[in-house]
Structures are given as structure tokens and as C-alpha cells.
Amino acid sequence: MLIINEDDLQTIFANCSREYPNEACGILAGSPGVVEQVYAMTNARPGLASYEMDPEEQFRVMKAIRRSGLGIVGIYHSHPSGPAYPSGIDVERAYWPGTLFPNFPDAAYMIVSLAHPSNPAARTFAISDGQISEVELIVRQA
Amino acid sequence: MPITVRIPTPLQKMTNGKAEVECSAGNVRELVDVLEKEFPGMRERLSEGGKIRRFINIYVNDEDIRFMSKEDTALKDGDSISIVPAIAGGGYNRRVRR
Ligand SMILES: [Zn+2]
């Protein structure tokens, strides 16, 4: 289960729409299962079908999250034309290269589909043990 | 004062759960060797053909080694090293599959 405020979800959708037709990406910081802060990140390898966070920015943000006493509870990115479901590359990159050790075991992967650009759809998944399982996304109204 | 290495969560299995280890090494390449000696298997996790793996980023005191001398980046006592997996992925290349 991942709980997110409606305005934080709208922040994510706005980021994804702004980057369209490229993929947008970001980090969700919070306490276990609850998003408290959204960090929109720079996609260092923008393209229609990939993202990679700018490494220095990622490092800086991870440090800031640690220092604020929060953890990485989610990682989001958009699929500009595909479904809100992890692609093969998403699954591969969720693990340490050459292993099935999840890189961020406490993070859920949120994917925002812009297949209908005016109506973004978000779904959230756990990627671990070689499996993809949906995590319930609960949107809290302000 | 030794070098402090911050171990990412997915590799903490290899360090008996330790998030930080201390060691001595003259450069990043040596660091990989030293870690391998102490935690067998670490070399393969970190490098491939003598180079740090793609999608693994290494920072020396907050600086990415790719913008220094990569594997030859010099280390000295008191340095703080972080090993961080890249956050990356992809989409569907305009083909919709499930
Ligand atoms: Zn994707």
C-alpha cells in the first residue's frame, strides 16, 4: 500500500505532462508506505522509451532524504505512450546488475501512463524476487 | 583515519548487514580488490572486465568518479565513498505489450 496526497499526485502528473513525449522521472520520499515529498528529477537520458536519473542529482536528493529522516518510498516515471505497467527494462533496472537483489527494497514503482495525455493514469508496483505485484495506491484528498 | 565506504542496501547481504565499512586503498581499482578480499563476490557485483559496471555510480566525497579518473581515481585516508545504483528504466518503445 502506498498513500499519497492528491496534490502530490497532481505534481507528478504535471511533471509527466511537461516532459511529454519524453519520459519523466522522480523520487517519492516519506515514511513507510506514505509519500511526504515528491522530487521531480532530471532525466539524463531522455527518449521516448527510457529514463535514467541524473546521477549527481540523484545522489544529492538521496542524501537530502536521508538527512531529513525520511526514506525512499517510491520511484516514479512515465510511459508516454505505453500502459501503466513495468516494462522489461523497468524490471531489469530495479535489481542490482546481474542479481535479483532489489536496488531499493522499500520503494514502490509508480508508473504514469500518458497513453491518454489529458487523462494520466498511475499504478504502483513492487518489483522483487523476480516478480511484479501491484501495490494499492491510496490517494488522500486534501 | 581509514576510508569509509557506504554500502548500498542490495549489497549489504555481502557485508553481514553493515551499511558502512572501513578500509585502505590507493585508488578505486584497489578499493574493489580490497572489498573483494574482505567480502568475496564483491568484485563481480561492482565491476565487469576491470571497469565499474554500467548503472553503478561511485562517489568520492560527493564527486562522481566518472568526472574524475574513473577506476584510477586516487583515494586517501579520510575519504568517504558511496556506491549507488542508478535509478533507471524504460518504456514500451511505442509498442503496447502486457
Ligand atoms: Zn518504464
Short mmCIF file of C-alpha atoms and ligand atoms in Angstrom, two decimals, chain A residues 23 51 77-79 85-87 90 111, chain B residues 89-92, ligand 1:
data_model
loop_
_atom_site.label_atom_id
_atom_site.label_comp_id
_atom_site.label_asym_id
_atom_site.label_seq_id
_atom_site.Cartn_x
_atom_site.Cartn_y
_atom_site.Cartn_z
CA GLU A 23 9.74 10.04 -20.01
CA TYR A 51 14.92 7.27 -18.36
CA HIS A 77 8.36 7.55 -14.16
CA SER A 78 6.05 7.99 -17.10
CA HIS A 79 5.24 5.84 -20.07
CA TYR A 85 2.78 -1.40 -16.08
CA PRO A 86 6.53 -2.09 -15.67
CA SER A 87 8.40 -2.80 -18.89
CA ASP A 90 11.99 -1.34 -15.68
CA ILE A 111 4.24 4.26 -13.46
CA GLY B 89 14.22 2.16 -16.61
CA GLY B 90 12.32 2.33 -19.79
CA GLY B 91 9.05 2.22 -21.55
CA TYR B 92 7.46 0.31 -24.33
ZN ZN C 1 9.03 2.14 -17.65
#
